[in-house]
Short mmCIF file of C-alpha atoms in Angstrom, two decimals:
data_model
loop_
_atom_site.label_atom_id
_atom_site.label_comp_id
_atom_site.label_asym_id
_atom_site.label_seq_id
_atom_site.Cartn_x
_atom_site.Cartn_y
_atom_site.Cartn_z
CA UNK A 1 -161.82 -94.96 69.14
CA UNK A 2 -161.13 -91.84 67.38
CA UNK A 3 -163.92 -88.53 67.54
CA UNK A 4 -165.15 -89.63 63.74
CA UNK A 5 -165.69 -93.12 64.68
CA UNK A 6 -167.57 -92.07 68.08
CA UNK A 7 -169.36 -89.72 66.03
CA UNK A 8 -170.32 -92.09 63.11
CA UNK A 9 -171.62 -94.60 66.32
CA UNK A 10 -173.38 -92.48 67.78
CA UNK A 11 -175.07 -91.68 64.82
CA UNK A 12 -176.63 -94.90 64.60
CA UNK A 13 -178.72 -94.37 67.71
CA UNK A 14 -180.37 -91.70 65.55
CA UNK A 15 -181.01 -93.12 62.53
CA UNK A 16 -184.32 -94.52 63.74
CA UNK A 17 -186.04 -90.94 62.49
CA UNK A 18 -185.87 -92.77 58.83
CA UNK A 19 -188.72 -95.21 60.65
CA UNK A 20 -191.17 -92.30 61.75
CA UNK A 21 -192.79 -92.74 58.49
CA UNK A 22 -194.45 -96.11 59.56
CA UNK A 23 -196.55 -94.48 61.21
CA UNK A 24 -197.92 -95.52 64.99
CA UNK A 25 -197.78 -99.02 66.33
CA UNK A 26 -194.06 -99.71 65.18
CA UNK A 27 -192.71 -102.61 66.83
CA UNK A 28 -189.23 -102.67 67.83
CA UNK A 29 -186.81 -106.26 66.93
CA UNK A 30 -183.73 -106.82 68.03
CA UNK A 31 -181.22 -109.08 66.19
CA UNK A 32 -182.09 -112.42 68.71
CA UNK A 33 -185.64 -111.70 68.04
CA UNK A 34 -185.33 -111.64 64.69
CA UNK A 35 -183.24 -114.80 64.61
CA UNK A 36 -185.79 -116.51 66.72
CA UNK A 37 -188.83 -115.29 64.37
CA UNK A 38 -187.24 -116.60 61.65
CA UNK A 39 -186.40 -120.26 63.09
CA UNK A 40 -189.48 -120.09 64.64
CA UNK A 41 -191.60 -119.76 61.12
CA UNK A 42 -189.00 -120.41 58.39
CA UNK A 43 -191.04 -123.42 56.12
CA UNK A 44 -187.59 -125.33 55.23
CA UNK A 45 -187.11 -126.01 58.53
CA UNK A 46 -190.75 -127.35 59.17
CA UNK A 47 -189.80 -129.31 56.26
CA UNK A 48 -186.78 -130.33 57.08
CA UNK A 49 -188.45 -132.02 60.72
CA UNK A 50 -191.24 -133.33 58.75
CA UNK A 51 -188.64 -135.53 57.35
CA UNK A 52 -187.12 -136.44 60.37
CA UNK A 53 -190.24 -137.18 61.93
CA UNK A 54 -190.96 -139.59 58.95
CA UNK A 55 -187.01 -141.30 59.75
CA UNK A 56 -187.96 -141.06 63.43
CA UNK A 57 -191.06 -143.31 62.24
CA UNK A 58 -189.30 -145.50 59.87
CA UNK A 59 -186.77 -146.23 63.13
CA UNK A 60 -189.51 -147.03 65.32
CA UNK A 61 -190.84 -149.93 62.38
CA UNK A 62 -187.48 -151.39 61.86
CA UNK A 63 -187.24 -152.29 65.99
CA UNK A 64 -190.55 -153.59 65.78
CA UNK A 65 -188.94 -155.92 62.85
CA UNK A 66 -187.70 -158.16 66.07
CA UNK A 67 -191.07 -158.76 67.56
CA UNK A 68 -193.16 -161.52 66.22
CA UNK A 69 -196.20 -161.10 64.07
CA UNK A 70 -199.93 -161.66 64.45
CA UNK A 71 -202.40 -161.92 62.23
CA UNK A 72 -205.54 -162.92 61.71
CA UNK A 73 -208.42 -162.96 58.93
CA UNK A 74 -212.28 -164.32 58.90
CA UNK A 75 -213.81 -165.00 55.64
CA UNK A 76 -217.94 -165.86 55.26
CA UNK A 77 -219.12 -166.57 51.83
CA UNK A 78 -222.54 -167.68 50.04
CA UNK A 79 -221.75 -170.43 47.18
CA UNK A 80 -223.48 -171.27 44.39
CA UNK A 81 -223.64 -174.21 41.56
CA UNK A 82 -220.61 -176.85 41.81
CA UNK A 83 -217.48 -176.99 43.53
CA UNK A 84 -215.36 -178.85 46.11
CA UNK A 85 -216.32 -178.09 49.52
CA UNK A 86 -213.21 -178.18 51.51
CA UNK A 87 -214.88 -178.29 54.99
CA UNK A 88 -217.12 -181.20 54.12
CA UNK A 89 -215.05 -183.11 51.62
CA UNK A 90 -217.27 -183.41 49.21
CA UNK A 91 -218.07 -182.31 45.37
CA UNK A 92 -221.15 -180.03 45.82
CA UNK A 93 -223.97 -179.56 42.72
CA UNK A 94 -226.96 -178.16 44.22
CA UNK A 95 -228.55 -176.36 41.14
CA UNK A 96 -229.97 -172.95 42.14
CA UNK A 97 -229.11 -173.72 46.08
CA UNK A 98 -226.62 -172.04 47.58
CA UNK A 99 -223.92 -173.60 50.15
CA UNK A 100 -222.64 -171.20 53.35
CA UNK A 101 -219.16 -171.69 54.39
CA UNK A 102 -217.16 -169.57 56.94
CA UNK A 103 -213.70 -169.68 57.94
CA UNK A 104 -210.95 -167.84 60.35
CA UNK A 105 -207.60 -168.51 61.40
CA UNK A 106 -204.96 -166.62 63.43
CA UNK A 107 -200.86 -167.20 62.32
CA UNK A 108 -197.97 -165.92 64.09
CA UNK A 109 -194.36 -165.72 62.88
CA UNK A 110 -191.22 -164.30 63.81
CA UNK A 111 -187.66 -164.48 62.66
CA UNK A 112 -184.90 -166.50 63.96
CA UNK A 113 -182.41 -165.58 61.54
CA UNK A 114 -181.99 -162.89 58.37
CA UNK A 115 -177.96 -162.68 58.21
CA UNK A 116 -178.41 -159.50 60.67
CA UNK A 117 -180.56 -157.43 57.98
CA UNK A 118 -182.62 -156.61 61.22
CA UNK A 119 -180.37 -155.30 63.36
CA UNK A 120 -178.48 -153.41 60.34
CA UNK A 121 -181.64 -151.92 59.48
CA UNK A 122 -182.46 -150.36 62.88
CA UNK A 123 -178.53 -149.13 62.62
CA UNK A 124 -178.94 -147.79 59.32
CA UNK A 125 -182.59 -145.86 60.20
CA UNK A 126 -180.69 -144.53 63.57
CA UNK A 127 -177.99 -143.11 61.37
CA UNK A 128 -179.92 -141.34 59.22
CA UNK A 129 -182.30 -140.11 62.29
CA UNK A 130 -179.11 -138.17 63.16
CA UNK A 131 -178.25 -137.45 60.00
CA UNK A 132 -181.60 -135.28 59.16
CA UNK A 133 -181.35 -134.00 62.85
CA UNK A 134 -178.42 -132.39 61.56
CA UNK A 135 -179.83 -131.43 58.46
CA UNK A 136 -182.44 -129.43 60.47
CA UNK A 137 -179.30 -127.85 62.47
CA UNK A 138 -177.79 -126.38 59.03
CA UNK A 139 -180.52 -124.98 57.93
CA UNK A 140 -180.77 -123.51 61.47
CA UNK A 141 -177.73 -122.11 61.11
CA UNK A 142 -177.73 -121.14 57.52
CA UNK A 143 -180.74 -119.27 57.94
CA UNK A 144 -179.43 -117.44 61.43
CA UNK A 145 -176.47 -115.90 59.21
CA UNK A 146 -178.44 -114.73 56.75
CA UNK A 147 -180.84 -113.11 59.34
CA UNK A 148 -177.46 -111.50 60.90
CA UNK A 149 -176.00 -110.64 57.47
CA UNK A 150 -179.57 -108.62 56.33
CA UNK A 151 -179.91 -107.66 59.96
CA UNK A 152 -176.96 -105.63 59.27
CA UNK A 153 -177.35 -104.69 55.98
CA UNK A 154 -180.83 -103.12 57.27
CA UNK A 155 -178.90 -100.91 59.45
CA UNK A 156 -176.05 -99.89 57.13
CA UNK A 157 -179.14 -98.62 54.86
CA UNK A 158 -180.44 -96.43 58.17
CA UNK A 159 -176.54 -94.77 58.41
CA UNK A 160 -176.47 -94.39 55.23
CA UNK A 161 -179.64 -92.22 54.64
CA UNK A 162 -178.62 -90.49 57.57
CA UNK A 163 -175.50 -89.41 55.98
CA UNK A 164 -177.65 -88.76 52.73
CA UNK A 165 -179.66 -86.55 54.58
CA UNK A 166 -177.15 -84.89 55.96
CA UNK A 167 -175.00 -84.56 52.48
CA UNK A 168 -178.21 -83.32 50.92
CA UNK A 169 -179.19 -80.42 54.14
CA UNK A 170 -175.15 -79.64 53.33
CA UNK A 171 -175.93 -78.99 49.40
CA UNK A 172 -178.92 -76.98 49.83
CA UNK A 173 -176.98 -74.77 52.30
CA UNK A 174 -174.10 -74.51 49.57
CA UNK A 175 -177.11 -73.37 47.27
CA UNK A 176 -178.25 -70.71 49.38
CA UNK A 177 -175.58 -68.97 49.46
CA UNK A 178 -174.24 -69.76 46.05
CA UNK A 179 -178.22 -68.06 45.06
CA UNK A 180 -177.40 -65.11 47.00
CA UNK A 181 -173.73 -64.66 45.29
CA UNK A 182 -175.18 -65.13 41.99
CA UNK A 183 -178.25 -62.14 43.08
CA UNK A 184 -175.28 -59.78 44.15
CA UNK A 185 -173.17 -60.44 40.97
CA UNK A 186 -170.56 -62.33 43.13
CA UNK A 187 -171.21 -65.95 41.38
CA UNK A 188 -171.94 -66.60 37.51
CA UNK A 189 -174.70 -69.28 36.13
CA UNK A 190 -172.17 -72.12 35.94
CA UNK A 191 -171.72 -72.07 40.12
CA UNK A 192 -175.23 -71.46 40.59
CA UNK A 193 -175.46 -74.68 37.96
CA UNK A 194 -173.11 -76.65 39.91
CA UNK A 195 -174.37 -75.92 43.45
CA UNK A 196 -178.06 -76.92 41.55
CA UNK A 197 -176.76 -80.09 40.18
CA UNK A 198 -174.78 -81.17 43.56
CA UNK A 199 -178.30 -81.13 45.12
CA UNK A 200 -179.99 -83.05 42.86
CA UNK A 201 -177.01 -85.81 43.24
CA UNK A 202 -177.38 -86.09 46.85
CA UNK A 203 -181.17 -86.02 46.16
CA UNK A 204 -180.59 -89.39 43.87
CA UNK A 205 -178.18 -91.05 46.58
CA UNK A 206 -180.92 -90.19 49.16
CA UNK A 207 -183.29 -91.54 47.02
CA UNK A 208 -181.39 -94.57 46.47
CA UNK A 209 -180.32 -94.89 50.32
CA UNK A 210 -184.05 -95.24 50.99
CA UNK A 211 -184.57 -97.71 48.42
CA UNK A 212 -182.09 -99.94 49.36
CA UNK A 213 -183.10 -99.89 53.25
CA UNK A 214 -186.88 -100.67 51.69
CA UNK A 215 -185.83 -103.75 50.04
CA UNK A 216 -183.55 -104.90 52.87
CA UNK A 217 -186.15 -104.24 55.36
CA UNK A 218 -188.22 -106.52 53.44
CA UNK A 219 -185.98 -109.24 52.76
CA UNK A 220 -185.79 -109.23 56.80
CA UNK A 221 -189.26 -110.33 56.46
CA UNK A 222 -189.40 -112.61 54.01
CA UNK A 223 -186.77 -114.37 56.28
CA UNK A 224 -188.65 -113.72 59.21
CA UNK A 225 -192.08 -115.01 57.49
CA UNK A 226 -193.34 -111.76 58.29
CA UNK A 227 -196.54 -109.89 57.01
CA UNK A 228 -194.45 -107.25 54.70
CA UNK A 229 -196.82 -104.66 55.59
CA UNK A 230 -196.23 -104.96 59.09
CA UNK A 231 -194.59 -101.74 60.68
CA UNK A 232 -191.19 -102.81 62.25
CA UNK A 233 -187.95 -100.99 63.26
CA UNK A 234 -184.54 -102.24 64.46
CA UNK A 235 -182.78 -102.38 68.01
CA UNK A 236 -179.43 -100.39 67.04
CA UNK A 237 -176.82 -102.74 68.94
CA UNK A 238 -174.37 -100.81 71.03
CA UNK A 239 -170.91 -100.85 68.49
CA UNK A 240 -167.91 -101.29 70.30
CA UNK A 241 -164.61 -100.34 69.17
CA UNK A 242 -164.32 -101.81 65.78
CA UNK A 243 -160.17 -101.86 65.90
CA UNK A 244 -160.45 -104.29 68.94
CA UNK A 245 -161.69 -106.99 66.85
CA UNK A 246 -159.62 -110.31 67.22
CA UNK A 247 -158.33 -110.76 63.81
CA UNK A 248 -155.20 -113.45 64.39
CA UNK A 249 -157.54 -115.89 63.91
CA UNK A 250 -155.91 -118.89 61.74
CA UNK A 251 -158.05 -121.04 59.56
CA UNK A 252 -156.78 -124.11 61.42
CA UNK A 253 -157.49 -122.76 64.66
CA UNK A 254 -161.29 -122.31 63.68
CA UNK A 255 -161.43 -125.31 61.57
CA UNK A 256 -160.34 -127.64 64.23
CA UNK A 257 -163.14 -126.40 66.06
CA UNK A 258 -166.03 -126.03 63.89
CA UNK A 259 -165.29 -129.51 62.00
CA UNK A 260 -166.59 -131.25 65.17
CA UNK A 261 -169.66 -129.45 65.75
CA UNK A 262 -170.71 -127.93 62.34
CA UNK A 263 -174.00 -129.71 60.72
CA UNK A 264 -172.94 -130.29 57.16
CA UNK A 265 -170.04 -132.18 58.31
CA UNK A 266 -172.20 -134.39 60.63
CA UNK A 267 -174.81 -134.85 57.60
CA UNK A 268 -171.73 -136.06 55.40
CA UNK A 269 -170.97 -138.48 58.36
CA UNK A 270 -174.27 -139.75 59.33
CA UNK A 271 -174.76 -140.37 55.50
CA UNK A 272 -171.36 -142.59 56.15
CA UNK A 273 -172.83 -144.85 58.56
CA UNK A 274 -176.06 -145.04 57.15
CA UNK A 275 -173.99 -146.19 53.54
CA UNK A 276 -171.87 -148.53 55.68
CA UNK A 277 -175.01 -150.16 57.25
CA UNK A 278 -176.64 -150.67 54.17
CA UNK A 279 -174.14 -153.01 52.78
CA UNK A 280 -174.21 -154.95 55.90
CA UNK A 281 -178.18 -155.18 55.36
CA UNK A 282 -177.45 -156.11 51.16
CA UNK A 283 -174.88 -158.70 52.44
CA UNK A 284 -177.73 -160.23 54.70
CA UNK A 285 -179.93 -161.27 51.28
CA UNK A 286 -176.86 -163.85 50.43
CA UNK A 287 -177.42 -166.10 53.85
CA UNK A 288 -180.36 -168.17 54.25
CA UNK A 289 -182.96 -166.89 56.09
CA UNK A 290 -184.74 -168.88 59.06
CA UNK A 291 -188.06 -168.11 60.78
CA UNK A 292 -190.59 -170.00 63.29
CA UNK A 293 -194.38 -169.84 62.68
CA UNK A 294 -197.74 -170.68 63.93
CA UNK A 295 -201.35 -171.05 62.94
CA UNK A 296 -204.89 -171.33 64.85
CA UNK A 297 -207.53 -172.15 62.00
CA UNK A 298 -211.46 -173.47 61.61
CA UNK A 299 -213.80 -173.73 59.26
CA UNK A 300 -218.25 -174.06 58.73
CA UNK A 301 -219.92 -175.27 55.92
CA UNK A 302 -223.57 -175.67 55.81
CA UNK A 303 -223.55 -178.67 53.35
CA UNK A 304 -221.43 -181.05 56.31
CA UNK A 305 -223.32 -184.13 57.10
CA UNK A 306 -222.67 -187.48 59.03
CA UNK A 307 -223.92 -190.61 57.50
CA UNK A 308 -225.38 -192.66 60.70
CA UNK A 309 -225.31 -196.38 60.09
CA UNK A 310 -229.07 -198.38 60.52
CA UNK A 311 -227.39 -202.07 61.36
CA UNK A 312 -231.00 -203.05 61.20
CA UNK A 313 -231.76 -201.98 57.72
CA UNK A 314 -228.25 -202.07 56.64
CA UNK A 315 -228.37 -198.21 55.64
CA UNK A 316 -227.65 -195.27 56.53
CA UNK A 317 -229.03 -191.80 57.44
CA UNK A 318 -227.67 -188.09 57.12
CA UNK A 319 -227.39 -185.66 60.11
CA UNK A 320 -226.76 -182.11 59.41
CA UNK A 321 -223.87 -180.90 61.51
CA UNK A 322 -224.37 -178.46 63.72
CA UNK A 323 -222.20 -175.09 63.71
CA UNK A 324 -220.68 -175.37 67.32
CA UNK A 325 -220.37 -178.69 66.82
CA UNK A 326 -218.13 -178.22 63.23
CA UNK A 327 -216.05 -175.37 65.57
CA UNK A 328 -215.05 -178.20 67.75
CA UNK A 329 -214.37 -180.57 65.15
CA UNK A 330 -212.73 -178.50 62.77
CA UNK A 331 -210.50 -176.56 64.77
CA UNK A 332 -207.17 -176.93 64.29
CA UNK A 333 -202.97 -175.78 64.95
CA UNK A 334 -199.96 -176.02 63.26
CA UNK A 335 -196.25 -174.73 64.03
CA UNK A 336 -193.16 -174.98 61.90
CA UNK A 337 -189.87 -173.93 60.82
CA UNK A 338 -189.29 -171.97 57.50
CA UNK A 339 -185.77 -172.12 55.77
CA UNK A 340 -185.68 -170.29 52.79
CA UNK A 341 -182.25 -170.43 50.86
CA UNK A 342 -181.36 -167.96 48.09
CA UNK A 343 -179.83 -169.93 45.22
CA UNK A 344 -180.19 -167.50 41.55
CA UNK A 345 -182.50 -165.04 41.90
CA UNK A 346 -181.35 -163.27 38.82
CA UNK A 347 -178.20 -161.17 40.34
CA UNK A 348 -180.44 -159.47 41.57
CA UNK A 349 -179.20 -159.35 45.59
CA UNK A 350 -175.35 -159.54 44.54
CA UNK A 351 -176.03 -156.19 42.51
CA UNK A 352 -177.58 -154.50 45.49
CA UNK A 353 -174.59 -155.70 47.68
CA UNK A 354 -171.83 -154.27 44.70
CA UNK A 355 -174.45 -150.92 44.47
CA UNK A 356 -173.97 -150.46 48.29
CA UNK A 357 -170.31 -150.62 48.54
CA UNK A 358 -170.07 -148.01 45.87
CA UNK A 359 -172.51 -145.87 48.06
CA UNK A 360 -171.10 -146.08 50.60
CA UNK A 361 -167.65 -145.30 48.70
CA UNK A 362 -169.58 -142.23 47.13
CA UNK A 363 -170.67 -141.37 50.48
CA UNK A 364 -167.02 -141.33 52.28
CA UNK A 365 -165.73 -138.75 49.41
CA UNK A 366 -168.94 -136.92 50.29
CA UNK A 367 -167.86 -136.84 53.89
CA UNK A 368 -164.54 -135.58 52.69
CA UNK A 369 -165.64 -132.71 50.36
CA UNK A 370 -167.60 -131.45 52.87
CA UNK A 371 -164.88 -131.36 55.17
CA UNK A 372 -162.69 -129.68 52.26
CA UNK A 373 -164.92 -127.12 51.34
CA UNK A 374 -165.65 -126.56 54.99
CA UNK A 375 -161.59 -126.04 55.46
CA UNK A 376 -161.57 -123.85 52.21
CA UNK A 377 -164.60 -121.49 53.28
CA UNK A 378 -163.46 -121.18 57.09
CA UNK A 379 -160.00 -120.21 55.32
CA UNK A 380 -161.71 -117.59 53.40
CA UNK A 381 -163.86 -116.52 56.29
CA UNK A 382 -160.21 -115.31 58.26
CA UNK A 383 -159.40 -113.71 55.48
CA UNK A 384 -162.13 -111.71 54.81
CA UNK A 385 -162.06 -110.83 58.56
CA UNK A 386 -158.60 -109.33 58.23
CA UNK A 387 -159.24 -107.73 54.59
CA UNK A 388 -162.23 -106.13 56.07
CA UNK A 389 -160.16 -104.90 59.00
CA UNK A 390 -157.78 -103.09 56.91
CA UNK A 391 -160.40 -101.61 54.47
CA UNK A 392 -162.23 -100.51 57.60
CA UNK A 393 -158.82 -98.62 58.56
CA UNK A 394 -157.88 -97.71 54.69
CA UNK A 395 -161.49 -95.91 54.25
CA UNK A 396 -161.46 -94.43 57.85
CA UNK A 397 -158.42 -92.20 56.84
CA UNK A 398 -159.98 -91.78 53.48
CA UNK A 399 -162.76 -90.37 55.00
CA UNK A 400 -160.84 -88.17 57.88
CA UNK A 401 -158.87 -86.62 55.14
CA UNK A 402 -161.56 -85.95 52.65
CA UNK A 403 -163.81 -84.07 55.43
CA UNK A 404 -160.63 -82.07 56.04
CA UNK A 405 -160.06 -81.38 52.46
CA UNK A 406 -163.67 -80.27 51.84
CA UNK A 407 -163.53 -78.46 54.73
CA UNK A 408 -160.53 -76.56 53.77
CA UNK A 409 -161.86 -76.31 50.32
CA UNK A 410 -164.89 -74.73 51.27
CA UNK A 411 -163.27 -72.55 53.49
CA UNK A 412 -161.50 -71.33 50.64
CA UNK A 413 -164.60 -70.99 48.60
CA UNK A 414 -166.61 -68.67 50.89
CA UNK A 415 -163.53 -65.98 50.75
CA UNK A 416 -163.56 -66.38 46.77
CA UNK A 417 -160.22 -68.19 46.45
CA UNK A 418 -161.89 -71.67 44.82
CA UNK A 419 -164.12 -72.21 42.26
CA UNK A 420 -167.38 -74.18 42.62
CA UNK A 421 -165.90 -77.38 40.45
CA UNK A 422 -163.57 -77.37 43.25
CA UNK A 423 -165.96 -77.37 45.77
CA UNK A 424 -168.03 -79.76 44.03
CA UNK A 425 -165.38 -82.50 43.40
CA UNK A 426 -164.18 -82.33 46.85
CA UNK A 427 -168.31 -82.60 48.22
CA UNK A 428 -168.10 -85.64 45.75
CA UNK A 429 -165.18 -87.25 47.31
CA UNK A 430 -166.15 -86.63 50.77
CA UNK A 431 -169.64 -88.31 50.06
CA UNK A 432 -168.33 -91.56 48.58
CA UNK A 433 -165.64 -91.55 51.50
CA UNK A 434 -168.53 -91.36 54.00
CA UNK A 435 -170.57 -94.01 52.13
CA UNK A 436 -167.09 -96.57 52.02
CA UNK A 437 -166.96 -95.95 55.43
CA UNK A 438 -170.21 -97.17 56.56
CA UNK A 439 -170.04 -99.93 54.38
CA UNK A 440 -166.55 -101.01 55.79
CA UNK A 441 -168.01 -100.74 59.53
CA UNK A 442 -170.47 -103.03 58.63
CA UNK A 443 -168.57 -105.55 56.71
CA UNK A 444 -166.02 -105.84 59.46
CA UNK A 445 -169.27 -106.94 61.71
CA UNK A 446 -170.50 -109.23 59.56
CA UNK A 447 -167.18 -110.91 58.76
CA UNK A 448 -166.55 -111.22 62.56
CA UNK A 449 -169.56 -112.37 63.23
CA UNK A 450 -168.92 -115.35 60.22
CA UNK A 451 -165.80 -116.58 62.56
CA UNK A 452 -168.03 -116.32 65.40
CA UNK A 453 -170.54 -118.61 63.54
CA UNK A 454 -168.08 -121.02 62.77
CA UNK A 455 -166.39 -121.08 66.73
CA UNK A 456 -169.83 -121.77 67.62
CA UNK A 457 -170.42 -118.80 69.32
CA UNK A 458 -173.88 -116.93 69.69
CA UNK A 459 -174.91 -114.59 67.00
CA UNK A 460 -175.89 -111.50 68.65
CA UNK A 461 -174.63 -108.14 68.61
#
C-alpha cells in the first residue's frame, strides 16, 4: 500500500469528529451489529415467518388427515302443535301442549382410500414449509446486503466530509493570503474573486458531504427499525490493502457454488415440488374414494307410551315411558362402508388435474429463470468486482498526480509565476480526484463483499 492510500485509511479512523455533533450518549455499531438489528426487527421478515408458521400449521392438519374422526352432537328441543314424533312413532296433535324430545349421537369415520390425495397433500404442505423457510432466508439475505451496501455508503459520506473539510481549511488559507496580496497591491479583484468563490465551492461540497452522510445515516435506520432520532456512530473497520483483493473470480466458479445454497433458487425449487405434488393430489379426485364409519346414537321423547294389554277387559292401558328407561331402549350403533365414485361432476376435477400440470410446468420455467438470472447477476457481480478494481487503480493515479500538480501549481503561485485561474482549476481537479477516490475505495468493498455474499461467506468487514 502506497503513503496516499495509508494516508487516506488512516483517515477514516478520524472521521468520527463529523459525529461530535450528536451530542453525549452516542452509541457506537459495528457492521454485525447493525446486520443483526436489522434481522432482528426488519417487519418483512416477521412477515415472512408469520407465513411459514401458518404452512407449518396447514402441515400439521394435513397429517392429522390420516387419523380417524370423532364427532359428536346433542340436540334438546320443546315442540309444539303437530308433527311426527320420530322417537315414539307416532303423529302428535296436542293443541297448545308442547312435546320434549332430546337426542345425541357420536360418529366416527376415517378413510381407507382417496387415490393418495392424503399423503400428496402432507408432501405438497412439506414442500412449501421449505419453500417459505427459504423465502424467510432471502429476505435475510437481501436485507444483510443492503445493510452492508448503506453501511458503507455511511462511511464513504464520513471520508468524504473529511476531505471537504479539509479542501475547504485549504481554500480559506489560499484566501488569506490572496487578502493580504490584494492589501499590498500584489493581487487584483479578480484573484481575490477567485480565491472568494473557491471557498464558497468547497463550502457547497461540504455542505452537500454532510447532507448525503444525514440521509445515509438514516436510511441505516430505517433498515435497522431504528428510532431516527437516536444518536448513533459507526465502528470504522480496519481497511486492508485494497490491491490484494481476489479478483480472478469466474462467474462459473461462484455460480456453481451459490446455486446450491442461495434462497431464491431453493424457493423456485420448493415451488417445483409443491406444483408436482399437487397434480398427484388433482389426479386423486378421478379414483373412487373409500372410507369406514361408525355411529353411537339415542333418542327421548316425552310423548312415548306403552299400551299394556287388560286380557280381562279386553283393553288396554298407557304407561308413560320413563327417560332411563327410553336410553336403554333407544340406544343404538351402526358401522359401514362408504364408496363414493366420481362419474360427471361437470369437468370440474379433470380441469383441476389439466390446471396443475400447467403449474407445475409454469413452476419448472420459474425454477429455471431463477437459476438464469441468478447465473446472469453472479456474472455481473465478477465483473463489477474487477471494473471496480481498475477504477480504484485508474482514480488512485488520478488523484497522486493531481495533488502533485496542485502542489506544483501552487508552488508556482506563491512566487508570482501562475495566475489564480490556474490555481483554481488545478484545486478543482484535485478535489474531484480526491472525491473519485473515496468513492472507488468504497465500491471495490462493496463489490467484494457482493462475491462474498454469493460464496456464502460472512458479511463483515
Amino acid at each position: 500500500m502506497n503513503i496516499l492510500t495509508k494516508m487516506l485509511v488512516s483517515g477514516v479512523f478520524t472521521s468520527f469528529a463529523v459525529a461530535s455533533s450528536y451530542g453525549q450518549g452516542v452509541e457506537t455499531i459495528s457492521l454485525r451489529q447493525a446486520v443483526d438489528s436489522a434481522l432482528q426487527n426488519n417487519l418483512q421478515i416477521k412477515q415472512a415467518q408469520f407465513q411459514s408458521a401458518i404452512t407449518d400449521e396447514n402441515l400439521k392438519q394435513s397429517k392429522f388427515e390420516l387419523y380417524p374422526s370423532l364427532n359428536s352432537s346433542f340436540s334438546a328441543n320443546k315442540r309444539f302443535g303437530l308433527y311426527f314424533d320420530q322417537t315414539s312413532g307416532g303423529l302428535v296433535s296436542k293443541g297448545t301442549q308442547s312435546t320434549n324430545t332430546a337426542g345425541g349421537n357420536l360418529s366416527s369415520d376415517i378413510s381407507l382410500f382417496s387415490g393418495g390425495r392424503l399423503r400428496n397433500q402432507i408432501l405438497q404442505n412439506k414442500a412449501l414449509l421449505m419453500s417459505d423457510q427459504s423465502n424467510i432466508e432471502k429476505i435475510k439475505n437481501d436485507l444483510s446486503l443492503s445493510v452492508v451496501n448503506t453501511y458503507l455508503q455511511v462511511l464513504n459520506n464520513m471520508d468524504l466530509i473529511k476531505a471537504s473539510e479539509q479542501q475547504l481549511a485549504l481554500s480559506n488559507q489560499q484566501l488569506q493570503i490572496a487578502q493580504k496580496n490584494f492589501d499590498v497591491g500584489n493581487n487584483t479583484q479578480a484573484d481575490l474573486s477567485q480565491a472568494k468563490a473557491q471557498v464558497a465551492t468547497n463550502q457547497l461540497s461540504l455542505t452537500n458531504a454532510q447532507n448525503a452522510f444525514e440521509l445515509s445515516l438514516l436510511d441505516l435506520k430505517q433498515l435497522m427499525e431504528m428510532d431516527p432520532q437516536r444518536n448513533i456512530r459507526l465502528e470504522t473497520p480496519v481497511i486492508g490493502d485494497l490491491d490484494q483483493i481476489e479478483s480472478s473470480y469466474s462467474g462459473y466458479q461462484v455460480y456453481s457454488k451459490a446455486v446450491g445454497n442461495y434462497p431464491d433458487i431453493k424457493v423456485a425449487e420448493y415451488n417445483t415440488q409443491a406444483s408436482e405434488y399437487g397434480i398427484k393430489i388433482a389426479k386423486g379426485a378421478l379414483y373412487p374414494t373409500l372410507s369406514f364409519g361408525g355411529q353411537l346414537y339415542n333418542n327421548y321423547s316425552n310423548n312415548t307410551y306403552d299400551q299394556i294389554p287388560d286380557p280381562l277387559t279386553n283393553t288396554s292401558t298407557k304407561r308413560k315411558v320413563s327417560f332411563g328407561e327410553q336410553l336403554n331402549r333407544n340406544f343404538g350403533q351402526s358401522i359401514g362402508f362408504n364408496l363414493s365414485i366420481p362419474i360427471f361432476n361437470n369437468y370440474r376435477s379433470r380441469a383441476n388435474y389439466n390446471i396443475a400440470k400447467l403449474r407445475y410446468q409454469n413452476a419448472k420455467a420459474s425454477e429455471q429463470l431463477a437459476k438464469n438470472n441468478l447465473n446472469k447477476i453472479i456474472n455481473q457481480a465478477v465483473q463489477d468486482l474487477k471494473s471496480a478494481i481498475e477504477n480504484y487503480r485508474a482514480t488512485e493515479s488520478a488523484f497522486i498526480s493531481s495533488k502533485d500538480a496542485f502542489e506544483a501549481i501552487q508552488q508556482r503561485y506563491d512566487v508570482g509565476l501562475a495566475n489564480s485561474i490556474e490555481l483554481n482549476t488545478s484545486q478543482t481537479n484535485y478535489n474531484k480526484a480526491e472525491f473519485d477516490f473515496i468513492q472507488a475505495k468504497y465500491n471495490v468493498i462493496f463489490r467484494n463483499k457482493v462475491i462474498d455474499f454469493y460464496l456464502g461467506n460472512p458479511l463483515t468487514l
